[in-house]
mmCIF file of C-alpha atoms in Angstrom:
data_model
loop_
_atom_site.group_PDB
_atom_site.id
_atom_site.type_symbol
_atom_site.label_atom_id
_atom_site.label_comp_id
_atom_site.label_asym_id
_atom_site.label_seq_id
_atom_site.Cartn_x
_atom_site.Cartn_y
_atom_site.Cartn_z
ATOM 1 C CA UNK A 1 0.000 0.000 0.000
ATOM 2 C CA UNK A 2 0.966 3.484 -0.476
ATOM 3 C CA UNK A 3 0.258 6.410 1.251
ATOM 4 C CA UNK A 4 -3.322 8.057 2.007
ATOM 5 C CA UNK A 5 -5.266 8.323 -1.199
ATOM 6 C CA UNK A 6 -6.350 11.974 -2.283
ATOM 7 C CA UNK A 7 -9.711 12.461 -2.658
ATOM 8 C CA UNK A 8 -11.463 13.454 -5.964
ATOM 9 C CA UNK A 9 -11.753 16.796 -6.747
ATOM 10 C CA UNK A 10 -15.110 18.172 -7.876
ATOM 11 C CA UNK A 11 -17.174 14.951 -7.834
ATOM 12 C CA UNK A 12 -17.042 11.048 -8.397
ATOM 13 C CA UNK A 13 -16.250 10.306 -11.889
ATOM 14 C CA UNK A 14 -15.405 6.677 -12.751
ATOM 15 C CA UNK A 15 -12.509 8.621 -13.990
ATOM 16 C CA UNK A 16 -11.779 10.127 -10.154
ATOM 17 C CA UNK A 17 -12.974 6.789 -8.104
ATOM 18 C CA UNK A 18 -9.974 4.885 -10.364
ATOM 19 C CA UNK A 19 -7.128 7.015 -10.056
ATOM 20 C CA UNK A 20 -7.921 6.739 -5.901
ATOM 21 C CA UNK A 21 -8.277 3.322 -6.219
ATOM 22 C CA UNK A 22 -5.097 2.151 -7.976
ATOM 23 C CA UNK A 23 -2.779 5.094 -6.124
ATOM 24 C CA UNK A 24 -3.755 3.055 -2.910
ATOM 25 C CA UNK A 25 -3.519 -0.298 -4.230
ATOM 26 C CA UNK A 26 0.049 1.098 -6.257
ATOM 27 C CA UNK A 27 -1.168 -0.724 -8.889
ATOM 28 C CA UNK A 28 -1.371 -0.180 -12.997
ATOM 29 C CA UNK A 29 -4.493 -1.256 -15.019
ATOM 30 C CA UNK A 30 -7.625 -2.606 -12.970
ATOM 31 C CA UNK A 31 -9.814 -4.678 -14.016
ATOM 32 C CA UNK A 32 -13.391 -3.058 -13.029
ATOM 33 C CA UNK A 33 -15.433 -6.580 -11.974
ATOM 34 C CA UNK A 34 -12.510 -7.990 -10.581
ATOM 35 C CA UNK A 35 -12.428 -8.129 -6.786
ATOM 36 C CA UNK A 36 -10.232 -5.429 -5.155
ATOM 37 C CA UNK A 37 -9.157 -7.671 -1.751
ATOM 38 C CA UNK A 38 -8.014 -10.039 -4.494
ATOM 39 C CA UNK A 39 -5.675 -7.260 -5.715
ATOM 40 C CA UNK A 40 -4.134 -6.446 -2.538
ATOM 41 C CA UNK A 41 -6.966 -4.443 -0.819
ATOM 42 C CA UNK A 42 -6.937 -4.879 3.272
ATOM 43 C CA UNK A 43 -9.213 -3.284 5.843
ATOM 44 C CA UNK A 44 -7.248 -0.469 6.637
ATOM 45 C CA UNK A 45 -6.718 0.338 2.963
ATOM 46 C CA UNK A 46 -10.021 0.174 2.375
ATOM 47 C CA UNK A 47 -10.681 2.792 5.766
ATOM 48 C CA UNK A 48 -8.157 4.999 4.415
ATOM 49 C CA UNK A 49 -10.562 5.149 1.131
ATOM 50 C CA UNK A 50 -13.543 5.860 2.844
ATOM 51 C CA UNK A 51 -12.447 8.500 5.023
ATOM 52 C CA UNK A 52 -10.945 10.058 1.811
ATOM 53 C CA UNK A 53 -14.766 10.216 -0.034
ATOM 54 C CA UNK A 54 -16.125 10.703 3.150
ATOM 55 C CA UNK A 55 -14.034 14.154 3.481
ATOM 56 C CA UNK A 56 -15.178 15.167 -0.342
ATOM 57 C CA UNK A 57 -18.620 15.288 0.580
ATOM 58 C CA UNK A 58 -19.723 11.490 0.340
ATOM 59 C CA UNK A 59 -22.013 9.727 2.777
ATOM 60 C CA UNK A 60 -20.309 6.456 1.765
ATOM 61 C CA UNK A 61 -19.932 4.081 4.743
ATOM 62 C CA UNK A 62 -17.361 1.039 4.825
ATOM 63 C CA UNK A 63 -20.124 -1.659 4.837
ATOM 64 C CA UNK A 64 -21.223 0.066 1.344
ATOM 65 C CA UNK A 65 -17.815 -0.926 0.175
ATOM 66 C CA UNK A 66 -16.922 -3.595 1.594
ATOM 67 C CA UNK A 67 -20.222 -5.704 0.638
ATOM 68 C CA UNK A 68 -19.120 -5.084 -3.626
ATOM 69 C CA UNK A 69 -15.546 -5.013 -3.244
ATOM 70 C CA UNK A 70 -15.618 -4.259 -7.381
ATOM 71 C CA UNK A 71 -14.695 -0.802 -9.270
ATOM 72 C CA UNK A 72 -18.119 -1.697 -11.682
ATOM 73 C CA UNK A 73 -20.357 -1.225 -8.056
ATOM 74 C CA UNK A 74 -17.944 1.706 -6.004
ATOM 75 C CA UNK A 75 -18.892 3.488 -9.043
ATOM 76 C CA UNK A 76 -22.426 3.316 -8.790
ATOM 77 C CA UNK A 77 -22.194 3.885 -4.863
ATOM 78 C CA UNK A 78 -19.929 6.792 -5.075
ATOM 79 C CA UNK A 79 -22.625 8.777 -7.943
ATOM 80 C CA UNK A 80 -25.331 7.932 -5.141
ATOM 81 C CA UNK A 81 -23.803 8.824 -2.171
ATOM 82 C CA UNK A 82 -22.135 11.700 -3.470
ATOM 83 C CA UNK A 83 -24.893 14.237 -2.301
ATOM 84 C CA UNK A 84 -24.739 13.076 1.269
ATOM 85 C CA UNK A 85 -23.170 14.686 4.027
ATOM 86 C CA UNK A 86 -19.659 13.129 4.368
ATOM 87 C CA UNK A 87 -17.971 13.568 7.483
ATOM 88 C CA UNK A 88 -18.454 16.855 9.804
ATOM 89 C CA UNK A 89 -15.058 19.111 10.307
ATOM 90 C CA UNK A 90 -13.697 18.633 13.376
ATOM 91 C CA UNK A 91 -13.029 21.679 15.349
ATOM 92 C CA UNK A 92 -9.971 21.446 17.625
ATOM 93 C CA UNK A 93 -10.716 22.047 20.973
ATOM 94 C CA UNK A 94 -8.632 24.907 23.158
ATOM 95 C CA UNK A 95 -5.950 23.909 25.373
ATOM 96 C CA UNK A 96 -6.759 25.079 29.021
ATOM 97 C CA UNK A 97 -6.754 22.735 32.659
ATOM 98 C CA UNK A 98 -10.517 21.697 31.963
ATOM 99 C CA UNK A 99 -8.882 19.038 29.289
ATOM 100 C CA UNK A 100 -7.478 16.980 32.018
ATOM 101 C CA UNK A 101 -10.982 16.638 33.656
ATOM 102 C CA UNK A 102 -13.238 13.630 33.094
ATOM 103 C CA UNK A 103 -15.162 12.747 30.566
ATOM 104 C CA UNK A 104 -17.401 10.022 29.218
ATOM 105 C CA UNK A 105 -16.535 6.457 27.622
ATOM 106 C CA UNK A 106 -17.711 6.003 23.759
ATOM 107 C CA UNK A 107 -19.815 3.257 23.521
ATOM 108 C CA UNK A 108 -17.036 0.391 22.359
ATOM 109 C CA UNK A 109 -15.095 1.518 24.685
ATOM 110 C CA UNK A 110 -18.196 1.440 27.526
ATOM 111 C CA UNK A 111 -18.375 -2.727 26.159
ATOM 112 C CA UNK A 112 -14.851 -3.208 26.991
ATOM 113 C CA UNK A 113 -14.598 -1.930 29.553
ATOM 114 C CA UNK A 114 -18.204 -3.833 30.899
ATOM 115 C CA UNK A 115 -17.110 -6.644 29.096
ATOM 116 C CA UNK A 116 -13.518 -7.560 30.969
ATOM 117 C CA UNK A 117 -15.566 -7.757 34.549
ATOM 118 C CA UNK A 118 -16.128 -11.208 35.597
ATOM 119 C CA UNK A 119 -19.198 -12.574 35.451
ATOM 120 C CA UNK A 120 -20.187 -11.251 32.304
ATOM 121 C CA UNK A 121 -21.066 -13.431 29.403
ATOM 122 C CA UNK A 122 -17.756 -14.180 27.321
ATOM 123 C CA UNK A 123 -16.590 -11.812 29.923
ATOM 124 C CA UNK A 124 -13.709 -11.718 32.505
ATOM 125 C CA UNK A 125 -11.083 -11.079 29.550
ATOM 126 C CA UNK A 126 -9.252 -7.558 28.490
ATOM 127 C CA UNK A 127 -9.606 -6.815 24.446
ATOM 128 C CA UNK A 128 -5.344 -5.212 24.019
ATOM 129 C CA UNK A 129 -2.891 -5.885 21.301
ATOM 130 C CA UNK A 130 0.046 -7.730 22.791
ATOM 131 C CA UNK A 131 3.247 -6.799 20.436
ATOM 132 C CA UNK A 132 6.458 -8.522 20.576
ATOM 133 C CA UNK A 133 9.668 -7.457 18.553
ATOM 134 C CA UNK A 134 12.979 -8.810 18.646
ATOM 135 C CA UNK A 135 16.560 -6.557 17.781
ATOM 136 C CA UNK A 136 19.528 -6.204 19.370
ATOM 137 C CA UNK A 137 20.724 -3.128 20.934
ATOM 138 C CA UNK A 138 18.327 -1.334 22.749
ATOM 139 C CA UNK A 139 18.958 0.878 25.528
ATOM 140 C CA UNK A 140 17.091 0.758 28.408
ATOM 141 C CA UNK A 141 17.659 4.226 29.848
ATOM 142 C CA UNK A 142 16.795 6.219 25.724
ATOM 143 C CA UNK A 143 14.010 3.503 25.468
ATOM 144 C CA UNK A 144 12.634 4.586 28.742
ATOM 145 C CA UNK A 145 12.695 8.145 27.612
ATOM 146 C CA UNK A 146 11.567 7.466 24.651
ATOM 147 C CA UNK A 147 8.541 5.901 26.303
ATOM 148 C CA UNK A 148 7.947 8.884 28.950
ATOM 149 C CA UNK A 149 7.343 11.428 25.831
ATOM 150 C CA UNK A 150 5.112 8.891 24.357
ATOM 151 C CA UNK A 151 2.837 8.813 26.726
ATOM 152 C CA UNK A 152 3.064 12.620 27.227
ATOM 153 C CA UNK A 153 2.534 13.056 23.894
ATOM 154 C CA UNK A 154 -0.489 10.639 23.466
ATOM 155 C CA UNK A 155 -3.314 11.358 26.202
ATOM 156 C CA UNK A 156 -4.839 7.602 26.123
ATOM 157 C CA UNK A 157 -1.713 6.353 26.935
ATOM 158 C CA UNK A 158 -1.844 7.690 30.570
ATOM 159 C CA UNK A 159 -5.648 7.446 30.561
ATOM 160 C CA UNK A 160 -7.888 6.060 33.579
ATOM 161 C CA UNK A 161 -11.593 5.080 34.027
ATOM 162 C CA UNK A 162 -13.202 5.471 37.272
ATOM 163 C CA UNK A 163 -16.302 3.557 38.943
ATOM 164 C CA UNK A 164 -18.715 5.790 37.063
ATOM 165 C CA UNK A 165 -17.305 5.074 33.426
ATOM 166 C CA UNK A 166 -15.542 8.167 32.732
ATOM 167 C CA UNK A 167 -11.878 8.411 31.885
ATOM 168 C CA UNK A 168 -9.567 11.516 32.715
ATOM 169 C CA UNK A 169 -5.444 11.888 31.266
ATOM 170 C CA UNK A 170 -3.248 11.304 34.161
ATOM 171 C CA UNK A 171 0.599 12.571 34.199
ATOM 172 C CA UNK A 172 2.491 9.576 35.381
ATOM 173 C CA UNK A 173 5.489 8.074 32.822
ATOM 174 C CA UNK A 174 5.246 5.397 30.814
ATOM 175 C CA UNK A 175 4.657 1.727 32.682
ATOM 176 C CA UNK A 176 7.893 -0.015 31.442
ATOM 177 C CA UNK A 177 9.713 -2.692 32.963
ATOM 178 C CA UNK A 178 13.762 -4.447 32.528
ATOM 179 C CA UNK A 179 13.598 -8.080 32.443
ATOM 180 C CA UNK A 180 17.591 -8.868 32.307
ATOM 181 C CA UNK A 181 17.971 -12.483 31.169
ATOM 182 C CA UNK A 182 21.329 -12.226 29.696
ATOM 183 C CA UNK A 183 22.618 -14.735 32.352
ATOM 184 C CA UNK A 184 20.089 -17.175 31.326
ATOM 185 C CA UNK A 185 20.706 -19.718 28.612
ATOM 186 C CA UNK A 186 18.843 -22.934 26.833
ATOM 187 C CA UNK A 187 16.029 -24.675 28.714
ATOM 188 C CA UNK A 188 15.849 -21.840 31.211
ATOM 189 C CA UNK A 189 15.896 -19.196 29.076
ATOM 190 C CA UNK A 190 13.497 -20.363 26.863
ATOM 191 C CA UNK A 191 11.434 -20.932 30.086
ATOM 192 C CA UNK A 192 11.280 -17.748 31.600
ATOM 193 C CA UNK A 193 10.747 -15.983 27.950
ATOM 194 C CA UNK A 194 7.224 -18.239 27.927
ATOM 195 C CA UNK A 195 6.636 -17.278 31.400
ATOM 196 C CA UNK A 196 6.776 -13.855 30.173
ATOM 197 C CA UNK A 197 4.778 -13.998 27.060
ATOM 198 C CA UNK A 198 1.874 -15.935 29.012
ATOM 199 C CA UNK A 199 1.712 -12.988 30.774
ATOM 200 C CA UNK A 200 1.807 -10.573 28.734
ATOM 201 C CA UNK A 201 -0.402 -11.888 25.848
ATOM 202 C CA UNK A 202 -2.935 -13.049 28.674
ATOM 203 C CA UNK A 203 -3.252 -10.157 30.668
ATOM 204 C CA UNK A 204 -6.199 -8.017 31.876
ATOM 205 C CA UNK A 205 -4.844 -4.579 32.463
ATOM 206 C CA UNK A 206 -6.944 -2.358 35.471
ATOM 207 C CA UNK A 207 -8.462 0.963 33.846
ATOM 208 C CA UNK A 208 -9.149 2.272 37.087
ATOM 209 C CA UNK A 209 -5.073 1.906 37.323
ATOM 210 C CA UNK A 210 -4.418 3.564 34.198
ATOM 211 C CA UNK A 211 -2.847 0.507 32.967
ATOM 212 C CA UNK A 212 -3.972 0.701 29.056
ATOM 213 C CA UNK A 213 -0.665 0.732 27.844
ATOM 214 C CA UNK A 214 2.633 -1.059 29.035
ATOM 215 C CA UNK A 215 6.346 -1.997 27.838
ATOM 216 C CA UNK A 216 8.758 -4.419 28.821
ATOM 217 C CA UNK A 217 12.433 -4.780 27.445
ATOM 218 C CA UNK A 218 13.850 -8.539 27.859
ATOM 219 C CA UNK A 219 17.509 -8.015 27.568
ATOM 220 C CA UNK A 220 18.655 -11.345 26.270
ATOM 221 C CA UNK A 221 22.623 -12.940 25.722
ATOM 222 C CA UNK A 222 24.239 -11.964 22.570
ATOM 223 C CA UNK A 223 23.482 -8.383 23.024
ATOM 224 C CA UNK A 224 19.681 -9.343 22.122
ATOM 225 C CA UNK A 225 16.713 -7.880 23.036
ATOM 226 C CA UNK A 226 13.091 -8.596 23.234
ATOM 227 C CA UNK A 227 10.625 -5.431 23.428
ATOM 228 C CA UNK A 228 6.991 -6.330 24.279
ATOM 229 C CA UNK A 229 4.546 -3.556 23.842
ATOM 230 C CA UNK A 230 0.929 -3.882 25.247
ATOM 231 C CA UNK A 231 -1.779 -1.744 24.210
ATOM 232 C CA UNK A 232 -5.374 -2.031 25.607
ATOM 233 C CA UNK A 233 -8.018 -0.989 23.195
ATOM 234 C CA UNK A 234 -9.725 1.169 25.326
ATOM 235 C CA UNK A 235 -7.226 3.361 24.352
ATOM 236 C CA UNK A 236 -6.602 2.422 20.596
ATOM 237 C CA UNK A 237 -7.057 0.449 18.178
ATOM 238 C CA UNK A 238 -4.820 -1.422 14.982
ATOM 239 C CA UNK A 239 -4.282 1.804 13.474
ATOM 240 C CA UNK A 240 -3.366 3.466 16.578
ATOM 241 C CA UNK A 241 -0.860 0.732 17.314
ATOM 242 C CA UNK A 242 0.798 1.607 14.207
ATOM 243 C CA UNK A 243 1.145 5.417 14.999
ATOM 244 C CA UNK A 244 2.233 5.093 18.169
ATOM 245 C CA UNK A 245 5.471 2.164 16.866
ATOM 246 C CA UNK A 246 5.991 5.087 14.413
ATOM 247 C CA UNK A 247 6.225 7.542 16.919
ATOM 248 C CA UNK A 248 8.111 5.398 19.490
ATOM 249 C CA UNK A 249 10.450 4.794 16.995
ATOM 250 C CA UNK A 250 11.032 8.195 16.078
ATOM 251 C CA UNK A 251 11.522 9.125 20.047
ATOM 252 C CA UNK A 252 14.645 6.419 20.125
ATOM 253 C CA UNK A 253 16.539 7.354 17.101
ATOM 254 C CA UNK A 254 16.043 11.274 16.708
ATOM 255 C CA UNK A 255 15.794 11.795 20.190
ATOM 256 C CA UNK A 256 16.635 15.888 19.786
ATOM 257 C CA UNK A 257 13.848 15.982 16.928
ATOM 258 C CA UNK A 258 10.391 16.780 17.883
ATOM 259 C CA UNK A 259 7.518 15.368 15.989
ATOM 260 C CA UNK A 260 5.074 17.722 15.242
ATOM 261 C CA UNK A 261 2.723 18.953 17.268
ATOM 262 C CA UNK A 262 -0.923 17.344 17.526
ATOM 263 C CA UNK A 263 -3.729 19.619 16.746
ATOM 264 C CA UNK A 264 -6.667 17.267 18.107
ATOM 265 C CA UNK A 265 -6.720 14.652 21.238
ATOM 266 C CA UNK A 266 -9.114 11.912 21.623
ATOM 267 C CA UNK A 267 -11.702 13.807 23.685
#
């Protein structure tokens, strides 16, 4: 995939809805009935369309697209949606102290955060994205910074729910522990590296603890390393996960380079 698709300018021509299409796909010629998942289409491609129309004026939705995932039928839902009312501009809200009061759950995250009490139906489990990536090289102490401006950077990152089902930013640094196993070797190490992933894949962090997001750093013999990254999705979801890597990973190696300032926070 390439980057975010422009959006057509001035309407939805077949013309328009097939230059979008094949700048996200990267692709050359396209067949109009043939099925665009087939071509190399995925979910979050297909989001990244959406929100594109969706900002030109369209009313499209991703169930529209996803149920005729053809060029032959987008073109035909494009023409009729094309009058709706797309999605409303987003006004950035001022920065003063009332942003660090509560304020209320959306209603996925109200069922996750219902849903991972016992005694629920299907209940009693956490819905979080538990990342693991091995390298070599990482330093605690930069990764720990790294980490700290993260979470000051991203609000849901420090975020906690109380009893009432409202969630506030709090201004603690980053939950990160050092799990040095460098000593550790065969059998053992292998071992305690399970022991570590069953906890960290299986986990149920506490919202009321403002525990949505978490790192660990295994260091490992060799000079290897294991970073596991948890991320609750009360606090974000798959494409979140991928802003935030992009982010962390920009905090590590251009430490003295700021990213650019955010002009919108989830509330």
């Amino acid at each position: 995939m390439t980057g975010t698709p422009r959006p057509p300018d001035g309407g939805f021509t077949a013309e328009d809805i097939r230059a979008t299409v094949t700048e996200a796909l990267g692709a050359g010629e396209l067949d109009e009935d043939r099925d665009l998942f087939a071509l190399g289409l995925d979910s979050l491609g297909l989001m990244r369309l959406v929100g594109a129309w969706r900002r030109a004026g369209s009313s499209v939705t991703f169930q529209d697209l996803v149920d005729k995932p053809v060029l032959s039928a987008w073109y035909a839902i494009l023409r009729e949606r094309a009058g709706g009312t797309g999605t409303p501009a987003v006004a950035p809200a001022p920065t003063s102290g009332d942003d660090e009061s509560p304020f209320a759950l959306s209603a996925m995250q109200h069922a996750y955060w219902i849903g991972r009490q016992d005694g629920q139906p299907l209940g009693g489990v956490a819905p979080h994205f538990a990342v693991e990536l091995d390298g070599t090289g990482l330093d605690p102490a930069r990764l720990r910074t790294a980490l700290d401006h993260l979470v000051a950077r991203h609000g849901m990152l420090r975020a906690s729910v109380d009893a009432d089902g409202r969630q506030w930013y709090g201004d603690g640094p980053a939950r990160f522990a050092v799990h040095d196993l460098r000593a550790l070797s065969g059998e053992e190490l292998s071992a305690r590296l399970a022991e570590l992933r069953e906890r960290h894949t299986h986990a149920r962090p506490d919202p009321a603890a403002g525990e949505l997001f978490r790192a660990a750093l295994c260091l490992l013999p060799g000079d290897r390393t294991r970073l596991q990254i948890g991320l609750d999705m009360m606090a974000g979801d798959a494409l979140s996960l991928r802003v935030l890597l992009a982010d962390l990973r920009h905090l590590y190696t251009h430490p003295d380079v700021p990213l650019p300032p955010l002009s919108l926070t989830y509330r």
